[in-house]
XYZ file of C-alpha atoms in Angstrom:
540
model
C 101.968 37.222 114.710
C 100.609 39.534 111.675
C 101.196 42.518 111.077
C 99.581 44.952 108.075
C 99.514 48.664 107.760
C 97.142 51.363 105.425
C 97.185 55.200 105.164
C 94.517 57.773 106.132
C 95.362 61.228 106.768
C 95.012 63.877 109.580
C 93.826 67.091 109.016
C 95.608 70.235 110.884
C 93.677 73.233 109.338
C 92.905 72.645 105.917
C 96.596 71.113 105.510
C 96.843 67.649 105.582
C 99.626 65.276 107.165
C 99.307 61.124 105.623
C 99.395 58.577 109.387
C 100.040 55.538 108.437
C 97.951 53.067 110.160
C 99.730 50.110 111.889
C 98.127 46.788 113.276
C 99.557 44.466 114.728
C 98.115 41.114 116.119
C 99.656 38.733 118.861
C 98.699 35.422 121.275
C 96.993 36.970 124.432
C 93.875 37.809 125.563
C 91.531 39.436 123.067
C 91.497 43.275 123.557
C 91.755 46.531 121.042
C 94.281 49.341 121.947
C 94.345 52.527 119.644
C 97.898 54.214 119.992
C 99.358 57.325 118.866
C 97.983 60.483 120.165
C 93.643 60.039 119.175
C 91.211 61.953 120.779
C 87.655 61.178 121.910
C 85.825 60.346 118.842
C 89.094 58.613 117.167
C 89.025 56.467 120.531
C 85.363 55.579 120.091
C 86.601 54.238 116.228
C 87.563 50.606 118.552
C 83.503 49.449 118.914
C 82.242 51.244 115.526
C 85.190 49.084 113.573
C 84.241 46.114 115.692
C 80.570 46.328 114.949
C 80.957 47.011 111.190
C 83.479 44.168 110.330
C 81.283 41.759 112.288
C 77.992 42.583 111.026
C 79.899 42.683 107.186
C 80.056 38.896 107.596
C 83.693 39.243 108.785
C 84.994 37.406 111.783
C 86.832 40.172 114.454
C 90.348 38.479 115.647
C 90.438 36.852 119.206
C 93.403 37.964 119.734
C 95.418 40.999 121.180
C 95.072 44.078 118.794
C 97.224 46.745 118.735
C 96.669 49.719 115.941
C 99.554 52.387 115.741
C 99.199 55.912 114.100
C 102.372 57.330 112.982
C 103.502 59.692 113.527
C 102.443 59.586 117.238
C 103.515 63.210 117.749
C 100.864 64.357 115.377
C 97.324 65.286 116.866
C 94.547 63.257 115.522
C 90.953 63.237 115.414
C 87.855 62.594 113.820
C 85.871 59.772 112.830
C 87.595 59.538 109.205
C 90.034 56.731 110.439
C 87.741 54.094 110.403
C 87.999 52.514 107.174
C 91.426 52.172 107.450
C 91.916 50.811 111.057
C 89.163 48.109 109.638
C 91.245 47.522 106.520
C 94.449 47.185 108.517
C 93.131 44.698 111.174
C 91.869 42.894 108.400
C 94.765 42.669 106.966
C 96.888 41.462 110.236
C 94.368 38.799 110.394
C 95.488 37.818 106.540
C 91.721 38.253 105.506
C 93.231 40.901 103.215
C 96.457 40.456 101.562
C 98.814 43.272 103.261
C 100.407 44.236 100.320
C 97.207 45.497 98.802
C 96.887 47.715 101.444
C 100.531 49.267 101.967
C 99.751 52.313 99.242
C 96.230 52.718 99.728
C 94.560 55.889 101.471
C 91.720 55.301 103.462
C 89.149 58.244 104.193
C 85.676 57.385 106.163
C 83.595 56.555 108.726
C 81.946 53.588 110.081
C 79.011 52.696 110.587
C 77.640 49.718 113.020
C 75.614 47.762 109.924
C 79.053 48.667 108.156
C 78.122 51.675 106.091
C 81.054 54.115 104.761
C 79.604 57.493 105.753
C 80.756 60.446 104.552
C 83.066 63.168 106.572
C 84.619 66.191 106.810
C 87.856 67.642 104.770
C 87.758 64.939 102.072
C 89.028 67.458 99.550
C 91.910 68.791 101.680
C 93.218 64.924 102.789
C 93.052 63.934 98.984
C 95.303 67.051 98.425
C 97.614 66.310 100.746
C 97.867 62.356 99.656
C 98.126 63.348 96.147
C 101.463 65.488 97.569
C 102.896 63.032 99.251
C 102.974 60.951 95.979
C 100.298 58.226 97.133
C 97.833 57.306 93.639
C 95.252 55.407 95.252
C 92.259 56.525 97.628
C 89.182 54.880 98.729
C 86.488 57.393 99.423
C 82.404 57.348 100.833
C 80.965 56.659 97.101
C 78.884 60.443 98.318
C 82.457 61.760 98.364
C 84.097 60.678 95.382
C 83.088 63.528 93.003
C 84.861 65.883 95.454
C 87.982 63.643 95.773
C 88.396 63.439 92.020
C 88.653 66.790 91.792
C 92.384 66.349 92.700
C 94.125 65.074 89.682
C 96.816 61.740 89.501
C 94.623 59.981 91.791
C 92.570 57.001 91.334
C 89.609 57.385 93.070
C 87.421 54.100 94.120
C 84.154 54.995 96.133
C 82.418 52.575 98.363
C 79.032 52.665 99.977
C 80.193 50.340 102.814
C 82.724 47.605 104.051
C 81.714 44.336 102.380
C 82.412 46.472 98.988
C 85.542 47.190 100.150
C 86.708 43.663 101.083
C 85.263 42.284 98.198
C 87.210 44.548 95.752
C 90.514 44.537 97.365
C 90.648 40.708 97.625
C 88.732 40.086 93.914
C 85.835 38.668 95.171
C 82.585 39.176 93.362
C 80.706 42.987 94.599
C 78.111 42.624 96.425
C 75.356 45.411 95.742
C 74.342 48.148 98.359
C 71.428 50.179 98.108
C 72.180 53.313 98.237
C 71.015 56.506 99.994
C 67.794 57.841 98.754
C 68.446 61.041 96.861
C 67.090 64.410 98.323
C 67.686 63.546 101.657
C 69.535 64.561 104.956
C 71.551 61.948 105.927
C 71.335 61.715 109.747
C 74.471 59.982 110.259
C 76.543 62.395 108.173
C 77.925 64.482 110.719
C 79.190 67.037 108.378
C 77.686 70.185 109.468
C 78.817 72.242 112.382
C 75.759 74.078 115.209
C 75.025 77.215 113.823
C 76.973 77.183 110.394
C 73.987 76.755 108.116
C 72.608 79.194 105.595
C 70.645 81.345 108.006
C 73.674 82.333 109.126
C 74.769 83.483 105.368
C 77.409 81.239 104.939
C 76.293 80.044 101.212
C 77.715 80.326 97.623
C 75.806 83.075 95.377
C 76.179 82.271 91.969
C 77.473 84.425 89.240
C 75.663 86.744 87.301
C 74.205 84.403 84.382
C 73.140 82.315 87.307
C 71.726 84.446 90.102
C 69.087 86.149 88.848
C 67.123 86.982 92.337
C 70.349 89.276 92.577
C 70.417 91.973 90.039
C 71.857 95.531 90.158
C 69.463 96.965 88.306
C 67.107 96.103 91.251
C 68.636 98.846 93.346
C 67.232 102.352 92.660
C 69.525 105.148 92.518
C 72.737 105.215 94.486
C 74.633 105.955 92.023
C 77.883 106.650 94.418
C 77.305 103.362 96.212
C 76.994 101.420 92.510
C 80.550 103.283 91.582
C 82.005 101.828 94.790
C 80.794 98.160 94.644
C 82.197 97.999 91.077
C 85.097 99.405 92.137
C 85.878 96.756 94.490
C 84.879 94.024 92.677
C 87.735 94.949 90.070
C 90.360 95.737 92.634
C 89.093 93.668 95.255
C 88.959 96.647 97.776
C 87.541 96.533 100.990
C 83.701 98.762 101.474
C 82.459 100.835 104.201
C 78.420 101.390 103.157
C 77.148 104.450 105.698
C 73.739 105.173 105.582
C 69.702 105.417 106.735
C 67.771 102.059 106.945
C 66.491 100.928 103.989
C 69.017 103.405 101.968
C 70.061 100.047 99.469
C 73.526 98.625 101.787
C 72.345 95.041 101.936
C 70.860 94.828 98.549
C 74.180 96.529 97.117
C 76.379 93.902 99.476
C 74.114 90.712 98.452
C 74.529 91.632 94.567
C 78.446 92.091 94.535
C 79.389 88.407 94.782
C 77.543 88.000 91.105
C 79.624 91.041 89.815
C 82.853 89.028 90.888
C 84.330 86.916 88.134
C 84.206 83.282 88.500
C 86.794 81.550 90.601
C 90.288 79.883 88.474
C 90.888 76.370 89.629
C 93.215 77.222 92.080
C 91.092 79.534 93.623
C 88.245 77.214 93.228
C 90.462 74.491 94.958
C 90.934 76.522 98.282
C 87.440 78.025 98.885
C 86.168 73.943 98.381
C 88.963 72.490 101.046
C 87.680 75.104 103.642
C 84.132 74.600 102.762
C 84.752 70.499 103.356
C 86.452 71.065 106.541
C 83.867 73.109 107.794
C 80.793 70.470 106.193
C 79.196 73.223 103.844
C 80.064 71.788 100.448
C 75.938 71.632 98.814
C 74.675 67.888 98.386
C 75.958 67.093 94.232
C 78.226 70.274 93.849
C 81.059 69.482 95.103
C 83.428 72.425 93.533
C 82.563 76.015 94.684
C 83.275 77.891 91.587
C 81.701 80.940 92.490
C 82.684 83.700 95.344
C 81.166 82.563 98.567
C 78.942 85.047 100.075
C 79.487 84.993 104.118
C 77.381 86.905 106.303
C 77.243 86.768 109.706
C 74.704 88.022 112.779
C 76.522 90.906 114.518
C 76.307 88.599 117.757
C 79.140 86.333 115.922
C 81.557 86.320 118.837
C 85.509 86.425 117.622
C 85.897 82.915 117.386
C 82.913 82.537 114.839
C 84.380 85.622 113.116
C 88.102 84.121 112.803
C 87.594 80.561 113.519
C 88.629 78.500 116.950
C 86.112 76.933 119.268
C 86.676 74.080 121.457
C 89.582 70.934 121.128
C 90.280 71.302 117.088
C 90.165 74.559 115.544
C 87.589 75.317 112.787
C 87.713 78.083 110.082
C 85.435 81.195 110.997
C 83.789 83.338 108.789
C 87.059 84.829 107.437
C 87.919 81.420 105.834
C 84.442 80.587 105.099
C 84.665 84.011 102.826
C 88.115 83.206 101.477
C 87.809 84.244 97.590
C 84.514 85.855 98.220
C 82.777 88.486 100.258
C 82.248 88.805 103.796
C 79.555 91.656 104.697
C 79.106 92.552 107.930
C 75.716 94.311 108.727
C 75.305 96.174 111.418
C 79.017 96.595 111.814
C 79.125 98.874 114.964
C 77.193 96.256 116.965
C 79.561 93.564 116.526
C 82.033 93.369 119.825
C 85.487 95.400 119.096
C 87.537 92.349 120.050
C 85.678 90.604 117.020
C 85.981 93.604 114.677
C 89.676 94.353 115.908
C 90.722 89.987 115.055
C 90.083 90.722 111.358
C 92.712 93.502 110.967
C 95.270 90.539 110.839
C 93.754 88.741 108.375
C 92.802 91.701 105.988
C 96.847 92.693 105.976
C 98.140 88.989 105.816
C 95.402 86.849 103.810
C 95.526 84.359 106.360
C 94.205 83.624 109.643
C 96.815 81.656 112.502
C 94.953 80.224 115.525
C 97.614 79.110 118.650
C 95.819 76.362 120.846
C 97.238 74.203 123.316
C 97.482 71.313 121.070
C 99.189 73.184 117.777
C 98.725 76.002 115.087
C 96.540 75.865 112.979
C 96.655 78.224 109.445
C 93.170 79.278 107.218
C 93.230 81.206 104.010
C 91.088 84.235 104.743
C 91.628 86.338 101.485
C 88.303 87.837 100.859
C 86.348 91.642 99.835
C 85.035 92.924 102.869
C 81.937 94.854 103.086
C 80.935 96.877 106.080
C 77.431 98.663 106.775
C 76.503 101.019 109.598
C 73.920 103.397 109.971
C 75.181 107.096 110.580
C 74.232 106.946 114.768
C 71.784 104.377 116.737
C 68.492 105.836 115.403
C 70.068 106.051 111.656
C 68.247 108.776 110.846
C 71.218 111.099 111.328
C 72.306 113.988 108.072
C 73.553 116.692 107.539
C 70.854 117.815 105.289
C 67.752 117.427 107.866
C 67.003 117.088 111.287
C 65.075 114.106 111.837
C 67.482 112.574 114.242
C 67.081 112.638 117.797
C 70.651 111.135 119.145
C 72.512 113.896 121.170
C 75.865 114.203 119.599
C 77.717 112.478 122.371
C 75.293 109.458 121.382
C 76.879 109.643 117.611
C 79.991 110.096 118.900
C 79.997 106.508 120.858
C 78.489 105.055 118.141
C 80.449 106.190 115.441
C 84.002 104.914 118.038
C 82.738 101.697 117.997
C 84.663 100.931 114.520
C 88.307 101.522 115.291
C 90.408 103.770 113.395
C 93.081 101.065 112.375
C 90.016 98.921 110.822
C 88.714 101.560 108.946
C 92.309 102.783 107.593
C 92.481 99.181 106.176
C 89.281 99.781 103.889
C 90.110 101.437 100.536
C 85.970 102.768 99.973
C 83.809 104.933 101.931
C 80.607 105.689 100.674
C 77.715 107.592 101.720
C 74.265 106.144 100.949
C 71.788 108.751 100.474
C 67.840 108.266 101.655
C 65.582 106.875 98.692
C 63.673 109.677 97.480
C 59.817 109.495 96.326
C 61.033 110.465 92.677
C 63.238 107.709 92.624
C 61.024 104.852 93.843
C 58.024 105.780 91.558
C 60.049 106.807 88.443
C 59.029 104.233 85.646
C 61.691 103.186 82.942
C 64.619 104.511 85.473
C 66.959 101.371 85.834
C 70.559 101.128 86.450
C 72.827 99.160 84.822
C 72.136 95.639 85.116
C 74.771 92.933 87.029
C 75.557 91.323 83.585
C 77.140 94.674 81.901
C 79.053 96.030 85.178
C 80.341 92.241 85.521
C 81.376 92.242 82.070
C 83.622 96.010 82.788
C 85.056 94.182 85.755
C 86.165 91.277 84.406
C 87.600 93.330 81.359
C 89.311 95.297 84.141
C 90.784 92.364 86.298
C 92.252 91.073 82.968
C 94.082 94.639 82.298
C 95.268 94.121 85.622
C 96.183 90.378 85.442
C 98.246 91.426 82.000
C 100.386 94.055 83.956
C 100.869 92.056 86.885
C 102.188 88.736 84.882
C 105.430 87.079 86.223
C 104.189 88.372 89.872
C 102.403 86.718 92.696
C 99.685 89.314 92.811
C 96.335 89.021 90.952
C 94.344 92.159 91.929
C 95.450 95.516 92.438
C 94.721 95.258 95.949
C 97.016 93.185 96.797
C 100.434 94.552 95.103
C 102.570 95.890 98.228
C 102.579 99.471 98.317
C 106.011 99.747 97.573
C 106.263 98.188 94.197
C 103.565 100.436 93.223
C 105.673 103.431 94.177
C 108.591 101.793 92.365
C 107.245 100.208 89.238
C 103.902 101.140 88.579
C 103.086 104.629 89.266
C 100.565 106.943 88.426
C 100.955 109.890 85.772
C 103.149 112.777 86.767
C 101.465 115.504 89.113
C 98.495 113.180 89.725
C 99.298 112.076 93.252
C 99.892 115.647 94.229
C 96.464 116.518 95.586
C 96.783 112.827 98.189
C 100.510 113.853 98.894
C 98.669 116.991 99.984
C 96.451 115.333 101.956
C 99.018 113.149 103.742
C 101.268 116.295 104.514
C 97.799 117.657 106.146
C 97.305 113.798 108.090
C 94.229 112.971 106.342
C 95.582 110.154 105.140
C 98.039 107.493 106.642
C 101.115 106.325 104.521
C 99.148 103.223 104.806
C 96.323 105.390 102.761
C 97.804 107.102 100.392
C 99.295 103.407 99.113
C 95.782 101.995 98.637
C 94.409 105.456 96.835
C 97.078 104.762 94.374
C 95.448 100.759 93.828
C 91.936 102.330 93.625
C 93.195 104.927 91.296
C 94.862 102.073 89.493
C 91.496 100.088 89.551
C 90.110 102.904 87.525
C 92.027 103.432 85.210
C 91.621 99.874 84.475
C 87.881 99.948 84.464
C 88.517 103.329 82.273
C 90.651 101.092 80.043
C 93.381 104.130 80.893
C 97.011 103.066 80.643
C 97.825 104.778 83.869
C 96.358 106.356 86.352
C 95.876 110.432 85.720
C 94.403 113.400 87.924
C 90.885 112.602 87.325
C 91.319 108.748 88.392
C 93.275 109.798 91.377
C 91.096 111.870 92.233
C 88.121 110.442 92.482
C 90.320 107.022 94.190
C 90.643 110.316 96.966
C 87.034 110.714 96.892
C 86.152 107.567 97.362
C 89.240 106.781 100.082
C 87.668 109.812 102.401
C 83.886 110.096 101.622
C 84.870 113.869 100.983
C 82.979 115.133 97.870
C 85.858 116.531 95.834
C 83.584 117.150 92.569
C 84.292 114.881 89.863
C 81.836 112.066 88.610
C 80.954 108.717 89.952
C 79.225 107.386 86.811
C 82.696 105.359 85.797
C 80.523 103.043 83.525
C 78.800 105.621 81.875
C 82.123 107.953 80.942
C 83.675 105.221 78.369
């Protein structure tokens, strides 16, 4: 009888959980069984490990082969087992020495000639071997940058079996040619129907990089500008309303490169769900800039907030975690979609119940929503060139819920493009680089106040630690007390007019908030000109 065992690991979410892999050979007729809870394509691993350790010049054990994941009570699936149920029958067979394999992780798939192809989540099952106090991983050689990305762990990347074999029982390498560069690889698997970047699920890069993407670009607007830099310090939600063309989806594509860059732990959990989802860019394996995520309105909920069939998949929520989701559109997107990301803009995380377990994704991201004023967009108050009937505007208008839009901090109205403005020569805004340079001056005022807590942005302090340890000046929430007495805002809204008011100050380089932060932080809560100026940058 021999016996040998290996470690892989089994993704639930973008957690990991190490299975050790058992195998066990014994006298009896030759036959494979796979035990402890696989699914379809972990089943399938018994003929791709077959082929690939036969056609490696190995010999395949006529004899009766049992392989054991443990723990058995632990869903798995995937085709990221396959190195290590080779390695471990290998190693029952004493063609590998067992003990080389008892504190090894094993992450890949199989192919028949015996490739290691790449898969899914490599990041994330690194992570969670690296926690479990494991030192040693073997890796596709495609994903080894992104596994060494994890630090304490030894990395070794392979291009196929024989490799494999050859190093772990210090035989001379044999050489593999590898994949030519620039290309698809067919047999990847890694990205999921629908998820590619026409959907606009991609990275933008920051402003010294993404030069296609420039505020200046937009002309006037100068409410609209106020509001995206205000969010990008406070990381505060945005409601654009305005005509077609007015400027919303140039002003939502040219926020991400007005974020700052990423810290490594933030750069850490946009990559894992990126990898589990098969969107990590060939030879950039860290995403170090805030993802930009933006979906058709036809996204049903599950694309919004993740699910789908047999294991659960991060939506675009998750796919925006650390970056900006900007929904278009927004009215025609279904209510149950719009109403499954008030959870998730509260919490900062997403839980999906299936039949088969919870799963968890990080979903902390800047939300952007555009609508035109009714279904013709051509409705103002300062012409009449629309020609929807007002219960028409009224359905419209219902579509976004009033609990969504009491979660978003900024409402802004984008005015029409005038003639003037469009042919005036010389007439630029501020350009990306200067307002990201104010908001990253402002997200460090804020990081210096909120040291020794958990929170990072304004946004995110609960509401009421502001109202016991960091309030505004006195008399300066008077006018939004006001407003609450009257019910025009929630308790829920006066809390996040103090964090925008706090957000200005900071961009202000004020100590505190006073009247004249608060009250534009009002203005900018209710879309209710209250008279006081939007030009933030150009006050200092």
């Amino acid at each position: 009888m021999g016996f040998a065992r290996t470690c892989s690991v089994a993704l639930v979410g973008v957690d990991g959980v190490v299975v050790e892999v058992q195998a066990d050979l014994e006298p009896g007729v030759a036959a494979f069984t796979l035990v402890g809870l696989p699914d379809k394509s972990l089943t399938e691993s018994k003929d791709r490990v077959r082929a690939a350790v036969v056609n490696s010049g190995g010999e395949w054990p006529q004899k009766k082969l049992t392989v054991g994941l443990s723990p058995a009570s632990v869903p798995k699936g995937g085709s990221g087992f396959d190195l290590a149920i080779a390695c471990a029958a290998l190693g029952a067979s004493e063609r590998i020495d067992p003990r080389v394999l008892a504190d090894i992780v094993m992450i890949g798939e199989l192919g028949l000639d015996g490739r290691v192809r790449p898969v899914r989540g490599v990041l994330p099952a690194v992570l969670a071997a690296a926690e479990a106090g494991y030192e040693q991983v073997v890796v596709p050689e495609s994903a080894a940058a992104e596994a060494s990305l994890v630090p304490g762990v030894s990395v070794l990347g392979v291009r196929s079996l024989r490799q494999l074999i050859a190093v772990l029982t210090d035989e001379p390498v044999p050489d593999e040619d590898p994949d030519e560069q620039g290309r698809t690889d067919p047999l990847a698997g890694l990205r999921m129907p629908g998820t590619g970047a026409a959907t606009g699920m991609h990275s933008m890069g920051a402003a010294q990089h993404d030069h296609e993407h420039d505020l200046a670009d937009v002309v006037g607007q100068l409410s609209a500008r106020t509001a995206v830099e205000v969010a990008a310090a406070g990381g505060h939600h945005l409601f654009l309303e305005g005509p077609p063309g007015a400027g919303k989806t140039m002003l939502a594509e040219r926020l991400p490169a007005v974020l700052p860059r990423l810290h490594r732990s933030e750069s850490l959990e946009a990559t894992a769900v990126h990898s589990v989802a098969g969107l990590l860019p060939p030879g950039k394996p860290l995403v170090d800039v805030a993802p930009y995520c933006a979906p058709h309105h036809s996204a049903t909920m599950q694309a919004l907030v993740g699910g789908g069939q047999g294991v659960a998949r991060p939506g675009a929520v998750s796919l925006a975690h650390r970056g900006v989701l900007f929904l278009d559109e927004t009215p025609e997107f279904s209510s149950r979609a719009l109403d499954a990301l008030r959870q998730p803009l509260e919490s900062g995380h997403v839980v999906i119940a299936r039949s088969a377990g919870v799963v968890r994704f990080p979903a902390r991201f800047l939300m952007v929503l555009a609508a035109n004023p009714c279904p013709c967009g051509r409705f103002s108050q300062r012409d009449t060139l629309c020609e929807c009937s007002p219960s028409m505007i009224r359905r419209y208008q219902a579509r976004l819920s009033g609990p969504l839009l009491d979660r978003v901090d900024l409402r802004v109205e984008v005015d029409r493009v005038t003639r003037s403005q469009l042919t005036e020569r010389g007439a630029r805004g501020e350009s990306t680089e200067t307002v990201a340079d104010r908001v990253r001056e402002a997200r460090a005022r804020a990081a210096a106040r909120l040291t020794d807590t958990p929170w990072r942005t304004n946004s995110e302090v609960p509401g009421r630690e502001l109202r016991s340890r960091w309030y505004a000046s006195p008399g300066a929430m008077d006018d939004a007390e006001r407003s609450l007495e009257r019910g025009v805002l929630t308790a829920r809204g006066l809390d996040r007019v103090l964090r925008v008011a706090w957000t200005v100050a900071d961009l202000a380089g004020r100590d505190r908030p006073g009247v004249a932060d608060v009250t534009l932080a009002l203005q900018l809560r209710t879309g209710v000109p209250r008279g006081v100026p939007m030009a933030i940058g150009a006050s200092r």
